Tab-separated table of C-alpha atoms in Angstrom:
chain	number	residue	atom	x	y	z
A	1	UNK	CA	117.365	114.018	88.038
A	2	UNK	CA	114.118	114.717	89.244
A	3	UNK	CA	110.581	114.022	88.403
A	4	UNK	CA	108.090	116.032	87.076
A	5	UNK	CA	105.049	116.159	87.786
A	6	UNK	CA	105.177	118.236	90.224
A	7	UNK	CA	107.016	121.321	88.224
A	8	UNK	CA	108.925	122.854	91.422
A	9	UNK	CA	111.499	119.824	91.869
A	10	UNK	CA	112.430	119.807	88.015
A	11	UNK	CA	112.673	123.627	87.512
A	12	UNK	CA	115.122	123.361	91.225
A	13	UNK	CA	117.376	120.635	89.424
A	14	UNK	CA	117.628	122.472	86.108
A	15	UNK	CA	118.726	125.943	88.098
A	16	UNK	CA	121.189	123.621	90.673
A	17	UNK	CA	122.831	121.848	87.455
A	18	UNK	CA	123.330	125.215	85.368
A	19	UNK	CA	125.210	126.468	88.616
A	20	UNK	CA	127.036	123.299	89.389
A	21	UNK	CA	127.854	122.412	85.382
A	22	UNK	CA	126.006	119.679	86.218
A	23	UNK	CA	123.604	117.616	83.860
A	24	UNK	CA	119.594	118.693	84.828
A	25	UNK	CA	117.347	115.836	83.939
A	26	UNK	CA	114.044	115.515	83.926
A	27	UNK	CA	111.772	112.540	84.441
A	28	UNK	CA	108.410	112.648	82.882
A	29	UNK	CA	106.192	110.747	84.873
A	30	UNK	CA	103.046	111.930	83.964
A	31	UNK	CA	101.278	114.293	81.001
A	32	UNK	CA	101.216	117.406	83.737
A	33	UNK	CA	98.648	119.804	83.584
A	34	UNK	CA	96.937	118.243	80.784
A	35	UNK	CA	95.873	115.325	83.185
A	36	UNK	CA	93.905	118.194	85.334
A	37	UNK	CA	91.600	118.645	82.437
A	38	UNK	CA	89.405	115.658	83.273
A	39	UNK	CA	88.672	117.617	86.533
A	40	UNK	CA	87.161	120.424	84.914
A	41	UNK	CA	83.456	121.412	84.710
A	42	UNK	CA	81.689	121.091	81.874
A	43	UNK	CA	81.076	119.615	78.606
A	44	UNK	CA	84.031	118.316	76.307
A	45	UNK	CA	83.655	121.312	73.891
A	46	UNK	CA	83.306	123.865	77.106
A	47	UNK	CA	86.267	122.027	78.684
A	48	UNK	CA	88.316	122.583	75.510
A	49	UNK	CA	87.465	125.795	75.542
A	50	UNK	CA	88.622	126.736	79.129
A	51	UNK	CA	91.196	124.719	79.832
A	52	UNK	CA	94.225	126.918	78.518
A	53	UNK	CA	93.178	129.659	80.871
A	54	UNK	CA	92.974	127.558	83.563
A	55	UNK	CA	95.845	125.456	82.640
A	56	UNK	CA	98.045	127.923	80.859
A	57	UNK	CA	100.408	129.234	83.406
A	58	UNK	CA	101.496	125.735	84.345
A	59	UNK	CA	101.463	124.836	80.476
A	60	UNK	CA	104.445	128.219	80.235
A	61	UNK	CA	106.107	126.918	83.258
A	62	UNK	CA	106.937	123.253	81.789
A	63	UNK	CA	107.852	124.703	78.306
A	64	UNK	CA	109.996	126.852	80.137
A	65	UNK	CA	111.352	123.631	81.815
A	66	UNK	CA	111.837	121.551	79.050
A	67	UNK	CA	113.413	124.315	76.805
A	68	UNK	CA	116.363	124.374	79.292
A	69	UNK	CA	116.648	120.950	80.282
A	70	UNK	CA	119.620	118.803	79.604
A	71	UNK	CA	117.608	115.624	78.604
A	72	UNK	CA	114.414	114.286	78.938
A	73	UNK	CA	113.397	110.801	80.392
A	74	UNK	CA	109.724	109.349	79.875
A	75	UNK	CA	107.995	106.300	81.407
A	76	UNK	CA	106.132	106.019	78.432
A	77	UNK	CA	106.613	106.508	74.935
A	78	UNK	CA	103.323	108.318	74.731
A	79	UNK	CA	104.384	111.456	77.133
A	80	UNK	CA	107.419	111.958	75.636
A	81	UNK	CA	105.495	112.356	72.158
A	82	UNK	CA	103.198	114.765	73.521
A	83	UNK	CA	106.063	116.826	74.525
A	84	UNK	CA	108.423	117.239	71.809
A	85	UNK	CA	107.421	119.955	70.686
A	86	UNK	CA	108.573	121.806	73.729
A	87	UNK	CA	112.220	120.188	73.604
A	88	UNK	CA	115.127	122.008	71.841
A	89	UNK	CA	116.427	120.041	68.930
A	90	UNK	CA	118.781	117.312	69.465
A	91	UNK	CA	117.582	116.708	73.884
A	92	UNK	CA	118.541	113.704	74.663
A	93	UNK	CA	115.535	111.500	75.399
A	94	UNK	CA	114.947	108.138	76.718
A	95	UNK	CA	111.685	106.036	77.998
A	96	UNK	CA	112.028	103.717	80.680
A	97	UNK	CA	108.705	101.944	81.797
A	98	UNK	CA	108.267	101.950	85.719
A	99	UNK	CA	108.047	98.212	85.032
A	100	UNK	CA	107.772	95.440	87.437
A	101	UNK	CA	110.202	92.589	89.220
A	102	UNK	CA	109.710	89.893	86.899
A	103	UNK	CA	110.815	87.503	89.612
A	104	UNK	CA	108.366	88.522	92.110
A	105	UNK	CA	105.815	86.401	90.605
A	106	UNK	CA	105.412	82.995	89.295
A	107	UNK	CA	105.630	82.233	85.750
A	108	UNK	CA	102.359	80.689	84.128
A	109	UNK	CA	102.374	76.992	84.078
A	110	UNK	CA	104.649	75.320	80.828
A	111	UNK	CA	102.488	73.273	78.833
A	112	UNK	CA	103.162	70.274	77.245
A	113	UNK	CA	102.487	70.900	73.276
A	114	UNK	CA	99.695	68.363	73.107
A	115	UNK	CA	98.184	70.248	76.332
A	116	UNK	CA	97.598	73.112	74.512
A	117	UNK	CA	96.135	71.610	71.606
A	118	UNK	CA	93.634	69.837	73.966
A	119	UNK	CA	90.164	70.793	74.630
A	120	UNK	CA	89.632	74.446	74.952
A	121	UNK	CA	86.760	74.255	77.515
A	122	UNK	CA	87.862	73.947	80.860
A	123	UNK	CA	85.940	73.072	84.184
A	124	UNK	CA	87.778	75.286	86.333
A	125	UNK	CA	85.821	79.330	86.690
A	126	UNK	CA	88.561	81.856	84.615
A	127	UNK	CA	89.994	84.011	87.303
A	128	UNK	CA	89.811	87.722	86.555
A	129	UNK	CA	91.816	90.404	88.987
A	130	UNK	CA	91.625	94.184	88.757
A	131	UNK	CA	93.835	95.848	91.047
A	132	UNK	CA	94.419	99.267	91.949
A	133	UNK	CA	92.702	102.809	92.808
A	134	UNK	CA	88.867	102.475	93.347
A	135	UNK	CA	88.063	105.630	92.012
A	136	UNK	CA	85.728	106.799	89.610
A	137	UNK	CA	89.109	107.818	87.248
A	138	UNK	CA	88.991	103.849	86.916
A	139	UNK	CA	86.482	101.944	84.917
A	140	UNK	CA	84.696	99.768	87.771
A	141	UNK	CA	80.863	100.628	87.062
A	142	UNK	CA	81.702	99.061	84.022
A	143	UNK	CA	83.358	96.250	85.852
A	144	UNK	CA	79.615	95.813	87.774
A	145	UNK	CA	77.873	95.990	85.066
A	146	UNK	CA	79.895	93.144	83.246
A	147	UNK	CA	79.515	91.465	86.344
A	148	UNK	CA	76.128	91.096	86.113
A	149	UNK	CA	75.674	89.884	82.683
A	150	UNK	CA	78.159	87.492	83.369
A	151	UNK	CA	76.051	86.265	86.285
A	152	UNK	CA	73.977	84.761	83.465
A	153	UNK	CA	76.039	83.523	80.784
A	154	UNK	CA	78.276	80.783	79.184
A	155	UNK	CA	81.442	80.913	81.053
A	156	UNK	CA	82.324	80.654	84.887
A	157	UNK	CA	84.169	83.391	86.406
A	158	UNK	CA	85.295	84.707	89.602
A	159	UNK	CA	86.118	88.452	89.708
A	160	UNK	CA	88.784	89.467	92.075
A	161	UNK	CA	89.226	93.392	93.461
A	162	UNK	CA	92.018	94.616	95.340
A	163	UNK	CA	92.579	97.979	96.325
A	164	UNK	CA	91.040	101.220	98.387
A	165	UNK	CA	89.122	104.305	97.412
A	166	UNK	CA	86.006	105.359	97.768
A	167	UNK	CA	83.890	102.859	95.826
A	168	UNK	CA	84.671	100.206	98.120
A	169	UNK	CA	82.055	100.109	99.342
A	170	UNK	CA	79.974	100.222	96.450
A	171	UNK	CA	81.701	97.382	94.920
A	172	UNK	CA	81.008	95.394	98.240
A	173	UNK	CA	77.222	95.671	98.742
A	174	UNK	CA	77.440	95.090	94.672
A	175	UNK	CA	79.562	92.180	95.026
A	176	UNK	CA	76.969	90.517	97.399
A	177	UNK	CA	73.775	90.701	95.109
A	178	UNK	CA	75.965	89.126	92.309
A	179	UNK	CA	75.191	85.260	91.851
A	180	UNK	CA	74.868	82.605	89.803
A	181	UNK	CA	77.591	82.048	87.570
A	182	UNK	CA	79.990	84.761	88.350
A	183	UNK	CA	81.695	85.146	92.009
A	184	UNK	CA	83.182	88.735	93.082
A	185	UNK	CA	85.441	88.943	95.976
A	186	UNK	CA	86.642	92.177	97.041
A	187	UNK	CA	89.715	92.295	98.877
A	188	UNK	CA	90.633	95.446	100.233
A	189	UNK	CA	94.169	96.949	100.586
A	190	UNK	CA	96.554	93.917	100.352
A	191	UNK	CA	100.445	93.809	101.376
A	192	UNK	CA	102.793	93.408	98.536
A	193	UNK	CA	103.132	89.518	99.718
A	194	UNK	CA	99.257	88.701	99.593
A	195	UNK	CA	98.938	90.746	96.681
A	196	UNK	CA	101.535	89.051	94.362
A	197	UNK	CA	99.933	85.710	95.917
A	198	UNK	CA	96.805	86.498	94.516
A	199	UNK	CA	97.912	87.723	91.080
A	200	UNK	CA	99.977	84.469	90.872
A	201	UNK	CA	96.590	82.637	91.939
A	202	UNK	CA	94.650	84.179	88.800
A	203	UNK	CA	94.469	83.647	84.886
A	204	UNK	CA	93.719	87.428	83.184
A	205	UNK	CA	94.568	90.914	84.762
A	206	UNK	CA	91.968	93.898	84.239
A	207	UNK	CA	93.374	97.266	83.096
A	208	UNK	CA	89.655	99.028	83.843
A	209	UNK	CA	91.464	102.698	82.805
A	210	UNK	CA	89.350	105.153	81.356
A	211	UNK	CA	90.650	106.942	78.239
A	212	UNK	CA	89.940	110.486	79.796
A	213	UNK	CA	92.930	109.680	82.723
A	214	UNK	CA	95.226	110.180	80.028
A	215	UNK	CA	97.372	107.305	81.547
A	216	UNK	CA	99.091	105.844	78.918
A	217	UNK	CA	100.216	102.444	81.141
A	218	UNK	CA	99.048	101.672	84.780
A	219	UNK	CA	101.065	100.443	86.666
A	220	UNK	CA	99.023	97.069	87.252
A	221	UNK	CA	99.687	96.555	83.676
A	222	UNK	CA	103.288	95.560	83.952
A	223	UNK	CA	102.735	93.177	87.309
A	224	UNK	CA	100.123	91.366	85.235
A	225	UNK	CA	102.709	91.183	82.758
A	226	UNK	CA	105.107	90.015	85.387
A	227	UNK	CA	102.514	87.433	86.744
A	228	UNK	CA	101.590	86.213	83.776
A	229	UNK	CA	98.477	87.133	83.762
A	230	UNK	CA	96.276	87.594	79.860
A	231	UNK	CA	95.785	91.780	80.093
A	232	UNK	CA	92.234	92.535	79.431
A	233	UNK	CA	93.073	96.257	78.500
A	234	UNK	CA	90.312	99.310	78.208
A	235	UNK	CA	93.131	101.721	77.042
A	236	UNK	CA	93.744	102.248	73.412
A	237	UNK	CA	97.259	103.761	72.418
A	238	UNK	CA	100.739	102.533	73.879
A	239	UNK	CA	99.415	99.738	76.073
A	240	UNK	CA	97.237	97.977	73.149
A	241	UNK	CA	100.149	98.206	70.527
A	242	UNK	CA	102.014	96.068	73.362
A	243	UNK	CA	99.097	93.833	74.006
A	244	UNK	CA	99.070	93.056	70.193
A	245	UNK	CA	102.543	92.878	69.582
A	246	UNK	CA	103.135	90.257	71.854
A	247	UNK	CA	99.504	88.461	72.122
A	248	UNK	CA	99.389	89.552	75.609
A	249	UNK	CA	95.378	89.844	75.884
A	250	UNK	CA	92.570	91.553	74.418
A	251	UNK	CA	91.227	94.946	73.652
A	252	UNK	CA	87.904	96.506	75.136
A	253	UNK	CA	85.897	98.971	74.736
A	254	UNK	CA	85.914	101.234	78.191
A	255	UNK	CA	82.275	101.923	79.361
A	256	UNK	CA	81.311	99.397	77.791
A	257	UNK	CA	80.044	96.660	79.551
A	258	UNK	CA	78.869	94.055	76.501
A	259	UNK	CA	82.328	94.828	75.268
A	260	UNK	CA	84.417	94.068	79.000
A	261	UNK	CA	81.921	90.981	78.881
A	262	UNK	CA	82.712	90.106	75.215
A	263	UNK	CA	86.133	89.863	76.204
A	264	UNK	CA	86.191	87.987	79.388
A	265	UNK	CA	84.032	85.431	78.285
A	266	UNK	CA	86.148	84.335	75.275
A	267	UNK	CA	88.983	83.841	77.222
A	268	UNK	CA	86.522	81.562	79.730
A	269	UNK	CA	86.376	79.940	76.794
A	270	UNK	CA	89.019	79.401	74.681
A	271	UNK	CA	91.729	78.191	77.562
A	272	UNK	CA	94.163	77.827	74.583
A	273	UNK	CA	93.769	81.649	73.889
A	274	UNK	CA	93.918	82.775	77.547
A	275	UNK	CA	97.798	80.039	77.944
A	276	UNK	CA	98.818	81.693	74.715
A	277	UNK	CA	97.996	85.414	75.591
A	278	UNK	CA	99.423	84.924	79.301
A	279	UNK	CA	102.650	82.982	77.363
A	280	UNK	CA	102.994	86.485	75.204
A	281	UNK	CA	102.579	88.869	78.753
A	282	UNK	CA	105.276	87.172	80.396
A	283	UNK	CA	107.490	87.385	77.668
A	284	UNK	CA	106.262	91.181	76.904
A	285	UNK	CA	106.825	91.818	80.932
A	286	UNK	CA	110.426	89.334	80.299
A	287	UNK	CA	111.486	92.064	77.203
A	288	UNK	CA	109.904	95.055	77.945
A	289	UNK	CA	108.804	95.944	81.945
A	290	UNK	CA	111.628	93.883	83.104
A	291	UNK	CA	113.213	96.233	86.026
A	292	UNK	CA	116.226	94.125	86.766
A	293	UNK	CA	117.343	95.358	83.432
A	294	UNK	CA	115.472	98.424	81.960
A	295	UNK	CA	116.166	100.473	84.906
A	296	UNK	CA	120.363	99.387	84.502
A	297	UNK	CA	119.959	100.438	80.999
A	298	UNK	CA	118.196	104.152	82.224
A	299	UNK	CA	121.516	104.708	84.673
A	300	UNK	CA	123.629	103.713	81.947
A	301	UNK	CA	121.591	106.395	79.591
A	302	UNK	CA	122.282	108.976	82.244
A	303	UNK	CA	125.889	107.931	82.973
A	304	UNK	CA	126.717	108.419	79.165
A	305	UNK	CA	124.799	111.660	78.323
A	306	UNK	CA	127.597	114.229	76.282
A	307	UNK	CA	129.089	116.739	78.199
């Protein structure tokens, strides 16, 4: 079993199980090399245009790959669609999300039924975390922007960052000239106890993703699941079918900072909402990211794959 990206451990597993009649399995992790694309000069259309010469060697080596795999795992849905095509009829497949320790975290207070039929407004700021890369791959000038208009609206928020790259610093000297009604705090790098502290601390988890990453679910997606946490999500696809199917959170529109701003502040203020939506993550994170038991059901996959 190994994972791929990058291509060289896969294509070493495949060879070792054909000579050991052994099972080669590969785990698809990422969409590898289309994810380079985003890194290429250009215009969309000029991109398009040049990224099967630049990409097409790596693009021969995977369908190579696939075509003599054993099986194919996925940690999403969405990569093992895109890849199909390059699997030999009847592969066995299977997606297991990378998922999350639902016990890590603290489940979101139970309500009494009358509680959440109460008054929707709600004194206390809505606490909003985005955790992750700082990178310009992520949506965070966005996240400033919002910010800012929030500064000056209805609804009291506090906007919590935690993470490294190289916008921290940005986000710090931007974080200071933010007032009024909106606090950010930027947190730096935190250890996995402060940072499940803080999630458990919040009310709505940001997925600030842009589209062009080609990630079909962050990671942060399934701890905000795990905490509890109502997913504000910028990533149409997989992650918002989730989202809806469970009432996890709300959809908006990435690079758009009306839109980010749109959907924070309904969930400032509509506190029934935000309970039910971080209700409907837990239970998504309870059914679906749930590593205690999705990765037991992957070794049982593997285990029971015909000779």
């Amino acid at each position: 079993l190994a994972s791929l990206p990058p291509l060289e451990g896969p294509e070493a597993a495949v060879d070792l199980g054909k000579r050991r009649d052994a099972h080669g399995v590969v785990d698809l992790m990422d969409l590898w090399p289309e994810t380079f694309e985003r890194l290429l000069p250009g215009p969309e259309w000029l991109v398009r245009w040049i990224a099967p010469v630049v990409l097409g060697a790596m693009r021969k080596r995977r369908r190579q790959l696939l075509a003599n795999t054993d099986a194919i795992s996925s940690s999403t849905a969405t990569y093992l669609d895109a890849v199909r095509g390059e699997l030999d009829p009847g592969t066995p497949t299977h997606v297991c999300y990378l998922g999350a320790y639902v016990e890590e975290f603290t489940p979101p207070p139970r309500r009494h039924p009358d509680e959440v039929r109460g008054p929707a407004l709600s004194p206390e700021p809505l606490r909003c975390v985005y955790t992750g890369t700082l990178e310009r791959s992520q949506d965070l000038d966005t996240l400033v922007a919002a910010a800012r208009l929030l500064a000056t609206g209805p609804a009291v928020t506090e906007l919590h960052v935690a993470g490294t790259g190289s916008l921290d610093h940005h986000l710090r000297s931007s974080a200071e000239r933010i007032g009024g009604k909106t606090k950010v705090v930027v947190h730096g790098l935190l250890d996995r106890r402060a940072y499940a502290r803080l999630l458990d601390s919040c009310d709505v988890g940001l997925v600030l993703v842009k589209p062009s990453s080609r990630v079909a679910i962050p990671y942060k997606a399934a701890d905000y699941a795990a905490a509890g946490l109502a997913i504000v999500n910028g990533l149409p696809g997989e992650l918002s079918r989730l989202i809806m199917e469970y009432d996890a959170g709300v959809d908006y529109d990435a690079g758009n900072a009306t839109s980010l701003v749109g959907a924070i502040t309904r969930l400032a203020l509509d506190r029934e909402l935000t309970n039910r939506c971080r209700d409907g993550a837990r239970e998504m994170a309870s059914r679906r990211f749930d590593r205690e038991r999705i990765y037991l059901e992957f070794a049982r996959w593997i285990e029971e794959l015909p000779s």
